[in-house]
Amino acid sequence: QLNHVTPEIQQALQVELEKVRQTIQHFSKSKFSGIKEIVNDVIDLNGKMLRPTLTILSAHFGEYDSEKVVKLAASIEMLHMATLIHDDIIDDSKLRRNKESTQSKYGKDMAVYAGDYLLSKSLSMLNGKEYDADHMIKLAKAIELICESELLQFHSKFKYMTVKNYLRVVSGKTAALFAVSMYAGASESNCSEGLSKQLGKIGYELGVAFQIIDDILDYSDDQELVGKSTRNDLKKGYYTLPVIYAFQGESEKVLNHSEAELMKLVEKNNGIEKARVLARKYTKRAFKRIDSLPEGNYKEALESLAKALLDRKY
Ligand code: 2DE
Ligand code: MG
Ligand code: MG
Ligand code: MG
Ligand code: MG
């Protein structure tokens, strides 16, 4: 998966990620078979496990304590799983990683319960004696930001958005959790506050780039390759960066255009290519920061991951 990374590091990373999967399974156990089934389904989706990967990589810049890091990474992934389950409800998405989304398979009610359950577990599993209370607060803060930016997105539906507001949405709904994933991984491994913050900022910049690419992938007509319902954002009234750029320079800011007209405008004004430029800019910022990190194998792995995220096709 990661080019330019030694097989040893790849292997070590896989071992840790497998532990993360097991930990998620362990902590999401419920007496209630309905919940278990859903959680197992979500684990079976075989997600990219990006946030746990970032937490683990980041933790290697300090004193790596496997048990502690794995549990933290599992908690973050469970929080992410919860947001995706709820996200598919709100976005009416039927497909997630080429499988039926939770809401589509079990209905919206069960999906709300399962998401809430996972959210709650993700926080309660981090025992206050082992983990810094400040990190719980940072995690809670990230949830707050996710919710607020989803609201901003909701209120901007079918409306023109400035690039600034778009970035506000993207920062909150995606970059905030990427940032905590890296910050907490470092900080729990006794990295200095300065280094932890630096890693957190890398997470933030990678998160912004990641969501811009996600928004670009929504324009793909190869749903099978992307693995989730595409061509969904315009339908739902989410006018993301490609449309925003397509509109720049045009006086008309009230978008009473049909989906087909918007698609044409995006094509005519190179909305996708322009959006890609901004994703690249954020990735470059992350690269610059990565450059300043202490040398080591995990620095290389981080670089390779940043590149893979920018070039990804799904
Ligand atoms: C992904 O954006 C956004 C994720 C945040 C969703 C958060 C919700 C509320 P996308 P894709 C719904 C918070 C829920 C909690 C705290 C449990 O572009 O394309 O919709 O993968 O992602 O569907
Ligand atoms: Mg969605
Ligand atoms: Mg969404
Ligand atoms: Mg999307
Ligand atoms: Mg996504």
mmCIF file of C-alpha atoms and ligand atoms in Angstrom:
data_model
loop_
_atom_site.group_PDB
_atom_site.id
_atom_site.type_symbol
_atom_site.label_atom_id
_atom_site.label_comp_id
_atom_site.label_asym_id
_atom_site.label_seq_id
_atom_site.Cartn_x
_atom_site.Cartn_y
_atom_site.Cartn_z
ATOM 1 C CA GLN A 1 0.000 0.000 0.000
ATOM 2 C CA LEU A 2 2.743 2.466 0.938
ATOM 3 C CA ASN A 3 5.461 2.843 -1.654
ATOM 4 C CA HIS A 4 9.003 3.668 -0.614
ATOM 5 C CA VAL A 5 8.458 2.190 2.819
ATOM 6 C CA THR A 6 10.604 -0.710 3.937
ATOM 7 C CA PRO A 7 8.837 -4.078 4.144
ATOM 8 C CA GLU A 8 9.700 -4.190 7.856
ATOM 9 C CA ILE A 9 7.765 -1.022 8.550
ATOM 10 C CA GLN A 10 4.859 -2.134 6.363
ATOM 11 C CA GLN A 11 4.770 -5.390 8.265
ATOM 12 C CA ALA A 12 4.966 -3.702 11.665
ATOM 13 C CA LEU A 13 2.161 -1.364 10.670
ATOM 14 C CA GLN A 14 -0.057 -4.253 9.558
ATOM 15 C CA VAL A 15 0.491 -6.023 12.866
ATOM 16 C CA GLU A 16 -0.558 -2.926 14.799
ATOM 17 C CA LEU A 17 -3.603 -2.319 12.587
ATOM 18 C CA GLU A 18 -4.740 -5.903 13.110
ATOM 19 C CA LYS A 19 -4.575 -5.260 16.855
ATOM 20 C CA VAL A 20 -6.654 -2.140 16.319
ATOM 21 C CA ARG A 21 -9.318 -4.203 14.522
ATOM 22 C CA GLN A 22 -9.406 -6.713 17.359
ATOM 23 C CA THR A 23 -9.622 -3.952 19.922
ATOM 24 C CA ILE A 24 -12.568 -2.391 18.104
ATOM 25 C CA GLN A 25 -14.291 -5.758 18.065
ATOM 26 C CA HIS A 26 -13.590 -6.212 21.750
ATOM 27 C CA PHE A 27 -14.819 -2.822 22.894
ATOM 28 C CA SER A 28 -17.882 -2.692 20.699
ATOM 29 C CA LYS A 29 -19.223 -5.951 22.091
ATOM 30 C CA SER A 30 -22.832 -5.561 23.036
ATOM 31 C CA LYS A 31 -25.344 -7.875 24.667
ATOM 32 C CA PHE A 32 -27.582 -6.719 21.933
ATOM 33 C CA SER A 33 -27.070 -8.882 18.864
ATOM 34 C CA GLY A 34 -28.402 -6.184 16.545
ATOM 35 C CA ILE A 35 -25.559 -3.873 17.468
ATOM 36 C CA LYS A 36 -22.948 -6.624 17.208
ATOM 37 C CA GLU A 37 -24.103 -7.475 13.711
ATOM 38 C CA ILE A 38 -23.880 -3.880 12.552
ATOM 39 C CA VAL A 39 -20.481 -3.277 14.131
ATOM 40 C CA ASN A 40 -19.134 -6.468 12.562
ATOM 41 C CA ASP A 41 -20.474 -5.328 9.226
ATOM 42 C CA VAL A 42 -18.739 -1.987 9.567
ATOM 43 C CA ILE A 43 -15.454 -3.664 10.508
ATOM 44 C CA ASP A 44 -15.867 -6.015 7.541
ATOM 45 C CA LEU A 45 -16.029 -3.016 5.249
ATOM 46 C CA ASN A 46 -12.273 -3.154 5.604
ATOM 47 C CA GLY A 47 -11.872 0.581 5.664
ATOM 48 C CA LYS A 48 -8.603 2.290 4.925
ATOM 49 C CA MET A 49 -7.885 2.638 8.668
ATOM 50 C CA LEU A 50 -6.277 5.928 7.899
ATOM 51 C CA ARG A 51 -6.765 7.634 11.219
ATOM 52 C CA PRO A 52 -5.357 4.692 13.204
ATOM 53 C CA THR A 53 -2.419 4.597 10.798
ATOM 54 C CA LEU A 54 -1.756 8.278 11.441
ATOM 55 C CA THR A 55 -1.999 7.764 15.204
ATOM 56 C CA ILE A 56 0.460 4.866 15.076
ATOM 57 C CA LEU A 57 2.925 6.648 12.791
ATOM 58 C CA SER A 58 2.770 9.740 14.947
ATOM 59 C CA ALA A 59 3.286 7.750 18.140
ATOM 60 C CA HIS A 60 6.516 6.341 16.744
ATOM 61 C CA PHE A 61 8.049 9.798 17.042
ATOM 62 C CA GLY A 62 7.954 9.257 20.804
ATOM 63 C CA GLU A 63 8.233 6.270 23.148
ATOM 64 C CA TYR A 64 5.993 3.767 21.434
ATOM 65 C CA ASP A 65 3.726 1.834 23.811
ATOM 66 C CA SER A 66 1.778 -0.579 21.628
ATOM 67 C CA GLU A 67 -1.080 -1.368 23.982
ATOM 68 C CA LYS A 68 -1.764 2.257 24.761
ATOM 69 C CA VAL A 69 -1.513 3.471 21.169
ATOM 70 C CA VAL A 70 -3.620 0.651 19.756
ATOM 71 C CA LYS A 71 -6.469 1.391 22.138
ATOM 72 C CA LEU A 72 -6.318 5.097 21.360
ATOM 73 C CA ALA A 73 -6.277 4.361 17.618
ATOM 74 C CA ALA A 74 -9.227 1.990 18.013
ATOM 75 C CA SER A 75 -11.187 4.630 19.868
ATOM 76 C CA ILE A 76 -10.570 7.176 17.120
ATOM 77 C CA GLU A 77 -11.569 4.717 14.412
ATOM 78 C CA MET A 78 -14.776 3.888 16.308
ATOM 79 C CA LEU A 79 -15.604 7.561 16.473
ATOM 80 C CA HIS A 80 -14.965 7.753 12.744
ATOM 81 C CA MET A 81 -17.189 4.714 12.129
ATOM 82 C CA ALA A 82 -19.968 6.391 14.103
ATOM 83 C CA THR A 83 -19.720 9.532 11.985
ATOM 84 C CA LEU A 84 -19.829 7.525 8.749
ATOM 85 C CA ILE A 85 -22.922 5.621 9.827
ATOM 86 C CA HIS A 86 -24.668 8.898 10.603
ATOM 87 C CA ASP A 87 -23.227 10.564 7.512
ATOM 88 C CA ASP A 88 -24.784 7.955 5.233
ATOM 89 C CA ILE A 89 -28.162 8.569 6.861
ATOM 90 C CA ILE A 90 -27.940 12.312 6.289
ATOM 91 C CA ASP A 91 -26.541 11.960 2.772
ATOM 92 C CA ASP A 92 -28.958 9.166 1.779
ATOM 93 C CA SER A 93 -25.987 7.097 0.648
ATOM 94 C CA LYS A 94 -26.690 3.508 -0.219
ATOM 95 C CA LEU A 95 -23.145 2.360 -0.776
ATOM 96 C CA ARG A 96 -20.043 2.292 1.413
ATOM 97 C CA ARG A 97 -16.928 0.439 0.254
ATOM 98 C CA ASN A 98 -19.022 -1.313 -2.365
ATOM 99 C CA LYS A 99 -21.339 -2.744 0.259
ATOM 100 C CA GLU A 100 -24.744 -1.650 1.439
ATOM 101 C CA SER A 101 -24.437 1.197 3.939
ATOM 102 C CA THR A 102 -25.751 0.581 7.452
ATOM 103 C CA GLN A 103 -28.776 2.800 6.914
ATOM 104 C CA SER A 104 -29.608 1.081 3.666
ATOM 105 C CA LYS A 105 -29.240 -2.424 5.084
ATOM 106 C CA TYR A 106 -30.799 -1.973 8.530
ATOM 107 C CA GLY A 107 -32.822 1.199 8.160
ATOM 108 C CA LYS A 108 -32.205 4.686 9.499
ATOM 109 C CA ASP A 109 -33.448 3.962 13.025
ATOM 110 C CA MET A 110 -31.000 1.125 13.661
ATOM 111 C CA ALA A 111 -28.249 3.195 12.067
ATOM 112 C CA VAL A 112 -28.862 6.067 14.495
ATOM 113 C CA TYR A 113 -28.696 3.676 17.462
ATOM 114 C CA ALA A 114 -25.558 1.938 16.239
ATOM 115 C CA GLY A 115 -23.822 5.243 15.544
ATOM 116 C CA ASP A 116 -24.699 6.590 18.981
ATOM 117 C CA TYR A 117 -23.553 3.359 20.582
ATOM 118 C CA LEU A 118 -20.182 3.455 18.851
ATOM 119 C CA LEU A 119 -19.742 7.119 19.668
ATOM 120 C CA SER A 120 -20.349 6.483 23.335
ATOM 121 C CA LYS A 121 -18.058 3.437 23.421
ATOM 122 C CA SER A 122 -15.282 5.279 21.664
ATOM 123 C CA LEU A 123 -15.132 7.765 24.512
ATOM 124 C CA SER A 124 -15.756 5.486 27.473
ATOM 125 C CA MET A 125 -13.086 2.966 26.478
ATOM 126 C CA LEU A 126 -10.327 5.491 27.137
ATOM 127 C CA ASN A 127 -9.754 5.020 30.816
ATOM 128 C CA GLY A 128 -8.906 8.284 32.514
ATOM 129 C CA LYS A 129 -6.015 6.749 34.489
ATOM 130 C CA GLU A 130 -4.146 5.660 31.384
ATOM 131 C CA TYR A 131 -4.922 8.568 29.126
ATOM 132 C CA ASP A 132 -4.494 12.279 29.495
ATOM 133 C CA ALA A 133 -7.843 13.904 30.297
ATOM 134 C CA ASP A 134 -6.930 16.741 27.944
ATOM 135 C CA HIS A 135 -7.065 14.299 25.050
ATOM 136 C CA MET A 136 -10.631 13.310 25.855
ATOM 137 C CA ILE A 137 -11.470 16.983 25.796
ATOM 138 C CA LYS A 138 -9.689 17.369 22.449
ATOM 139 C CA LEU A 139 -11.602 14.383 21.099
ATOM 140 C CA ALA A 140 -14.880 15.827 22.363
ATOM 141 C CA LYS A 141 -13.897 19.138 20.787
ATOM 142 C CA ALA A 142 -13.348 17.389 17.466
ATOM 143 C CA ILE A 143 -16.853 15.912 17.691
ATOM 144 C CA GLU A 144 -18.176 19.390 18.386
ATOM 145 C CA LEU A 145 -16.402 20.713 15.283
ATOM 146 C CA ILE A 146 -17.665 17.832 13.151
ATOM 147 C CA CYS A 147 -21.253 18.581 14.179
ATOM 148 C CA GLU A 148 -20.894 22.346 13.713
ATOM 149 C CA SER A 149 -19.400 22.042 10.264
ATOM 150 C CA GLU A 150 -22.048 19.532 9.208
ATOM 151 C CA LEU A 151 -24.565 22.182 10.281
ATOM 152 C CA LEU A 152 -22.819 24.891 8.286
ATOM 153 C CA GLN A 153 -22.875 22.545 5.300
ATOM 154 C CA PHE A 154 -26.568 21.868 5.888
ATOM 155 C CA HIS A 155 -27.460 25.553 5.969
ATOM 156 C CA SER A 156 -25.447 26.160 2.812
ATOM 157 C CA LYS A 157 -27.298 23.541 0.773
ATOM 158 C CA PHE A 158 -28.110 24.631 -2.793
ATOM 159 C CA LYS A 159 -26.313 27.908 -2.135
ATOM 160 C CA TYR A 160 -23.084 29.400 -3.330
ATOM 161 C CA MET A 161 -20.352 29.093 -0.733
ATOM 162 C CA THR A 162 -17.119 31.039 -0.493
ATOM 163 C CA VAL A 163 -13.857 29.092 -0.574
ATOM 164 C CA LYS A 164 -13.326 30.321 2.967
ATOM 165 C CA ASN A 165 -16.566 28.786 4.205
ATOM 166 C CA TYR A 166 -15.910 25.636 2.235
ATOM 167 C CA LEU A 167 -12.580 25.314 4.027
ATOM 168 C CA ARG A 168 -14.356 25.898 7.309
ATOM 169 C CA VAL A 169 -16.646 22.939 6.578
ATOM 170 C CA VAL A 170 -13.771 20.738 5.461
ATOM 171 C CA SER A 171 -11.626 21.671 8.446
ATOM 172 C CA GLY A 172 -14.371 20.763 10.851
ATOM 173 C CA LYS A 173 -15.873 17.689 9.333
ATOM 174 C CA THR A 174 -12.629 15.947 8.381
ATOM 175 C CA ALA A 175 -9.387 17.732 9.266
ATOM 176 C CA ALA A 176 -10.215 18.135 12.963
ATOM 177 C CA LEU A 177 -10.260 14.367 13.541
ATOM 178 C CA PHE A 178 -7.130 13.850 11.414
ATOM 179 C CA ALA A 179 -5.412 16.456 13.581
ATOM 180 C CA VAL A 180 -6.354 14.823 16.893
ATOM 181 C CA SER A 181 -5.397 11.415 15.523
ATOM 182 C CA MET A 182 -1.830 12.612 15.098
ATOM 183 C CA TYR A 183 -1.615 14.989 18.033
ATOM 184 C CA ALA A 184 -2.905 12.468 20.573
ATOM 185 C CA GLY A 185 -0.741 9.644 19.199
ATOM 186 C CA ALA A 186 2.366 11.768 19.695
ATOM 187 C CA SER A 187 1.395 13.323 22.966
ATOM 188 C CA GLU A 188 0.422 9.986 24.574
ATOM 189 C CA SER A 189 3.884 8.740 23.580
ATOM 190 C CA ASN A 190 5.578 11.528 25.511
ATOM 191 C CA CYS A 191 6.596 13.610 22.533
ATOM 192 C CA SER A 192 7.258 17.226 23.454
ATOM 193 C CA GLU A 193 4.299 19.573 23.170
ATOM 194 C CA GLY A 194 6.010 21.282 20.241
ATOM 195 C CA LEU A 195 6.516 18.065 18.276
ATOM 196 C CA SER A 196 2.981 16.857 19.095
ATOM 197 C CA LYS A 197 1.540 20.133 17.834
ATOM 198 C CA GLN A 198 3.632 19.935 14.689
ATOM 199 C CA LEU A 199 2.317 16.415 14.022
ATOM 200 C CA GLY A 200 -1.215 17.615 14.753
ATOM 201 C CA LYS A 201 -0.841 20.326 12.122
ATOM 202 C CA ILE A 202 0.374 17.750 9.614
ATOM 203 C CA GLY A 203 -2.787 15.775 10.374
ATOM 204 C CA TYR A 204 -4.865 18.889 9.834
ATOM 205 C CA GLU A 205 -3.308 19.668 6.447
ATOM 206 C CA LEU A 206 -3.562 16.067 5.283
ATOM 207 C CA GLY A 207 -7.204 16.068 6.406
ATOM 208 C CA VAL A 208 -8.064 19.135 4.350
ATOM 209 C CA ALA A 209 -6.375 17.618 1.279
ATOM 210 C CA PHE A 210 -8.129 14.313 1.959
ATOM 211 C CA GLN A 211 -11.611 15.879 2.010
ATOM 212 C CA ILE A 212 -10.959 17.963 -1.114
ATOM 213 C CA ILE A 213 -10.027 14.734 -2.903
ATOM 214 C CA ASP A 214 -13.130 13.070 -1.430
ATOM 215 C CA ASP A 215 -15.230 15.868 -2.895
ATOM 216 C CA ILE A 216 -13.506 15.441 -6.255
ATOM 217 C CA LEU A 217 -14.097 11.681 -6.203
ATOM 218 C CA ASP A 218 -17.811 12.364 -5.820
ATOM 219 C CA TYR A 219 -17.743 13.619 -9.421
ATOM 220 C CA SER A 220 -16.497 10.254 -10.662
ATOM 221 C CA ASP A 221 -18.870 8.177 -12.740
ATOM 222 C CA ASP A 222 -17.016 5.026 -11.711
ATOM 223 C CA GLN A 223 -18.979 4.257 -8.553
ATOM 224 C CA GLU A 224 -17.521 0.767 -8.430
ATOM 225 C CA LEU A 225 -13.965 2.108 -8.242
ATOM 226 C CA VAL A 226 -14.790 4.767 -5.658
ATOM 227 C CA GLY A 227 -16.784 2.205 -3.677
ATOM 228 C CA LYS A 228 -19.536 4.520 -2.498
ATOM 229 C CA SER A 229 -22.480 6.364 -3.953
ATOM 230 C CA THR A 230 -20.979 9.011 -6.240
ATOM 231 C CA ARG A 231 -22.608 11.943 -8.019
ATOM 232 C CA ASN A 232 -24.418 12.416 -4.755
ATOM 233 C CA ASP A 233 -23.181 15.808 -3.530
ATOM 234 C CA LEU A 234 -24.775 17.948 -6.256
ATOM 235 C CA LYS A 235 -28.014 16.035 -5.854
ATOM 236 C CA LYS A 236 -27.988 16.738 -2.130
ATOM 237 C CA GLY A 237 -27.129 20.402 -2.722
ATOM 238 C CA TYR A 238 -23.557 20.165 -1.406
ATOM 239 C CA TYR A 239 -21.752 22.612 -3.641
ATOM 240 C CA THR A 240 -18.184 21.614 -2.968
ATOM 241 C CA LEU A 241 -14.917 23.060 -4.254
ATOM 242 C CA PRO A 242 -15.232 22.027 -7.937
ATOM 243 C CA VAL A 243 -18.541 23.939 -8.249
ATOM 244 C CA ILE A 244 -17.285 26.840 -6.184
ATOM 245 C CA TYR A 245 -14.334 27.236 -8.531
ATOM 246 C CA ALA A 246 -16.550 26.773 -11.560
ATOM 247 C CA PHE A 247 -18.531 29.788 -10.391
ATOM 248 C CA GLN A 248 -15.629 32.060 -9.653
ATOM 249 C CA GLY A 249 -15.514 35.079 -11.864
ATOM 250 C CA GLU A 250 -19.170 34.724 -12.762
ATOM 251 C CA SER A 251 -21.510 37.367 -11.442
ATOM 252 C CA GLU A 252 -24.331 34.939 -10.944
ATOM 253 C CA LYS A 253 -24.135 33.655 -7.409
ATOM 254 C CA VAL A 254 -27.622 32.353 -6.918
ATOM 255 C CA LEU A 255 -27.511 28.798 -8.020
ATOM 256 C CA ASN A 256 -30.870 27.972 -9.487
ATOM 257 C CA HIS A 257 -29.147 25.695 -11.936
ATOM 258 C CA SER A 258 -30.009 22.106 -12.622
ATOM 259 C CA GLU A 259 -27.555 19.385 -11.741
ATOM 260 C CA ALA A 260 -26.757 18.878 -15.412
ATOM 261 C CA GLU A 261 -26.030 22.588 -15.886
ATOM 262 C CA LEU A 262 -23.752 22.611 -12.868
ATOM 263 C CA MET A 263 -21.888 19.578 -14.204
ATOM 264 C CA LYS A 264 -21.338 21.379 -17.482
ATOM 265 C CA LEU A 265 -20.097 24.479 -15.715
ATOM 266 C CA VAL A 266 -17.640 22.431 -13.666
ATOM 267 C CA GLU A 267 -16.331 20.873 -16.848
ATOM 268 C CA LYS A 268 -16.141 24.122 -18.790
ATOM 269 C CA ASN A 269 -14.320 25.989 -16.029
ATOM 270 C CA ASN A 270 -12.024 23.134 -14.990
ATOM 271 C CA GLY A 271 -13.483 22.965 -11.497
ATOM 272 C CA ILE A 272 -11.958 19.561 -10.774
ATOM 273 C CA GLU A 273 -8.443 20.531 -11.856
ATOM 274 C CA LYS A 274 -8.618 23.743 -9.852
ATOM 275 C CA ALA A 275 -9.776 21.840 -6.781
ATOM 276 C CA ARG A 276 -6.887 19.433 -7.231
ATOM 277 C CA VAL A 277 -4.483 22.371 -7.122
ATOM 278 C CA LEU A 278 -5.716 23.338 -3.666
ATOM 279 C CA ALA A 279 -5.466 19.726 -2.437
ATOM 280 C CA ARG A 280 -1.896 19.677 -3.692
ATOM 281 C CA LYS A 281 -1.172 22.940 -1.908
ATOM 282 C CA TYR A 282 -2.284 21.496 1.435
ATOM 283 C CA THR A 283 -0.312 18.312 0.820
ATOM 284 C CA LYS A 284 2.768 20.414 0.048
ATOM 285 C CA ARG A 285 2.334 22.282 3.310
ATOM 286 C CA ALA A 286 2.221 18.933 5.093
ATOM 287 C CA PHE A 287 5.336 17.782 3.213
ATOM 288 C CA LYS A 288 7.202 20.865 4.336
ATOM 289 C CA ARG A 289 6.289 20.204 7.930
ATOM 290 C CA ILE A 290 7.166 16.505 7.618
ATOM 291 C CA ASP A 291 10.535 17.606 6.271
ATOM 292 C CA SER A 292 11.307 19.330 9.553
ATOM 293 C CA LEU A 293 10.581 16.211 11.641
ATOM 294 C CA PRO A 294 13.365 14.153 13.204
ATOM 295 C CA GLU A 295 14.822 11.674 10.694
ATOM 296 C CA GLY A 296 13.685 8.090 10.762
ATOM 297 C CA ASN A 297 11.772 5.301 9.061
ATOM 298 C CA TYR A 298 8.444 6.574 10.256
ATOM 299 C CA LYS A 299 9.059 9.966 8.732
ATOM 300 C CA GLU A 300 9.455 8.242 5.382
ATOM 301 C CA ALA A 301 6.266 6.283 5.954
ATOM 302 C CA LEU A 302 4.408 9.500 6.696
ATOM 303 C CA GLU A 303 5.717 11.084 3.510
ATOM 304 C CA SER A 304 4.667 8.089 1.497
ATOM 305 C CA LEU A 305 1.196 8.115 3.053
ATOM 306 C CA ALA A 306 0.758 11.824 2.303
ATOM 307 C CA LYS A 307 1.568 11.173 -1.329
ATOM 308 C CA ALA A 308 -0.744 8.165 -1.555
ATOM 309 C CA LEU A 309 -3.620 10.228 -0.144
ATOM 310 C CA LEU A 310 -3.236 12.863 -2.824
ATOM 311 C CA ASP A 311 -3.090 10.324 -5.654
ATOM 312 C CA ARG A 312 -5.828 8.053 -4.403
ATOM 313 C CA LYS A 313 -8.634 6.910 -6.670
ATOM 314 C CA TYR A 314 -11.003 5.756 -3.909
HETATM 315 C C1 2DE B 1 -17.682 13.065 5.476
HETATM 316 O O1 2DE B 1 -18.100 13.792 4.377
HETATM 317 C C2 2DE B 1 -18.114 13.749 6.688
HETATM 318 C C3 2DE B 1 -18.123 13.196 7.890
HETATM 319 C C4 2DE B 1 -18.725 13.833 9.063
HETATM 320 C C5 2DE B 1 -20.117 13.337 9.291
HETATM 321 C C6 2DE B 1 -20.645 13.753 10.601
HETATM 322 C C7 2DE B 1 -21.933 13.687 10.998
HETATM 323 C C8 2DE B 1 -22.405 14.120 12.332
HETATM 324 P P1 2DE B 1 -18.773 13.084 3.124
HETATM 325 P P2 2DE B 1 -18.479 10.440 2.182
HETATM 326 C C9 2DE B 1 -22.957 13.229 10.053
HETATM 327 C C10 2DE B 1 -21.582 13.712 13.512
HETATM 328 C C11 2DE B 1 -21.812 12.348 13.983
HETATM 329 C C12 2DE B 1 -21.288 11.853 15.131
HETATM 330 C C13 2DE B 1 -20.435 12.665 16.028
HETATM 331 C C14 2DE B 1 -21.553 10.440 15.529
HETATM 332 O O2 2DE B 1 -18.292 13.747 1.895
HETATM 333 O O3 2DE B 1 -18.220 10.948 0.788
HETATM 334 O O4 2DE B 1 -20.239 13.011 3.318
HETATM 335 O O5 2DE B 1 -17.497 9.363 2.579
HETATM 336 O O6 2DE B 1 -18.141 11.636 3.184
HETATM 337 O O7 2DE B 1 -19.892 10.073 2.386
HETATM 338 MG MG MG B 2 -21.463 11.299 2.827
HETATM 339 MG MG MG B 3 -21.718 14.041 4.352
HETATM 340 MG MG MG B 4 -17.942 12.739 0.002
HETATM 341 MG MG MG B 5 -14.889 9.803 3.080
#
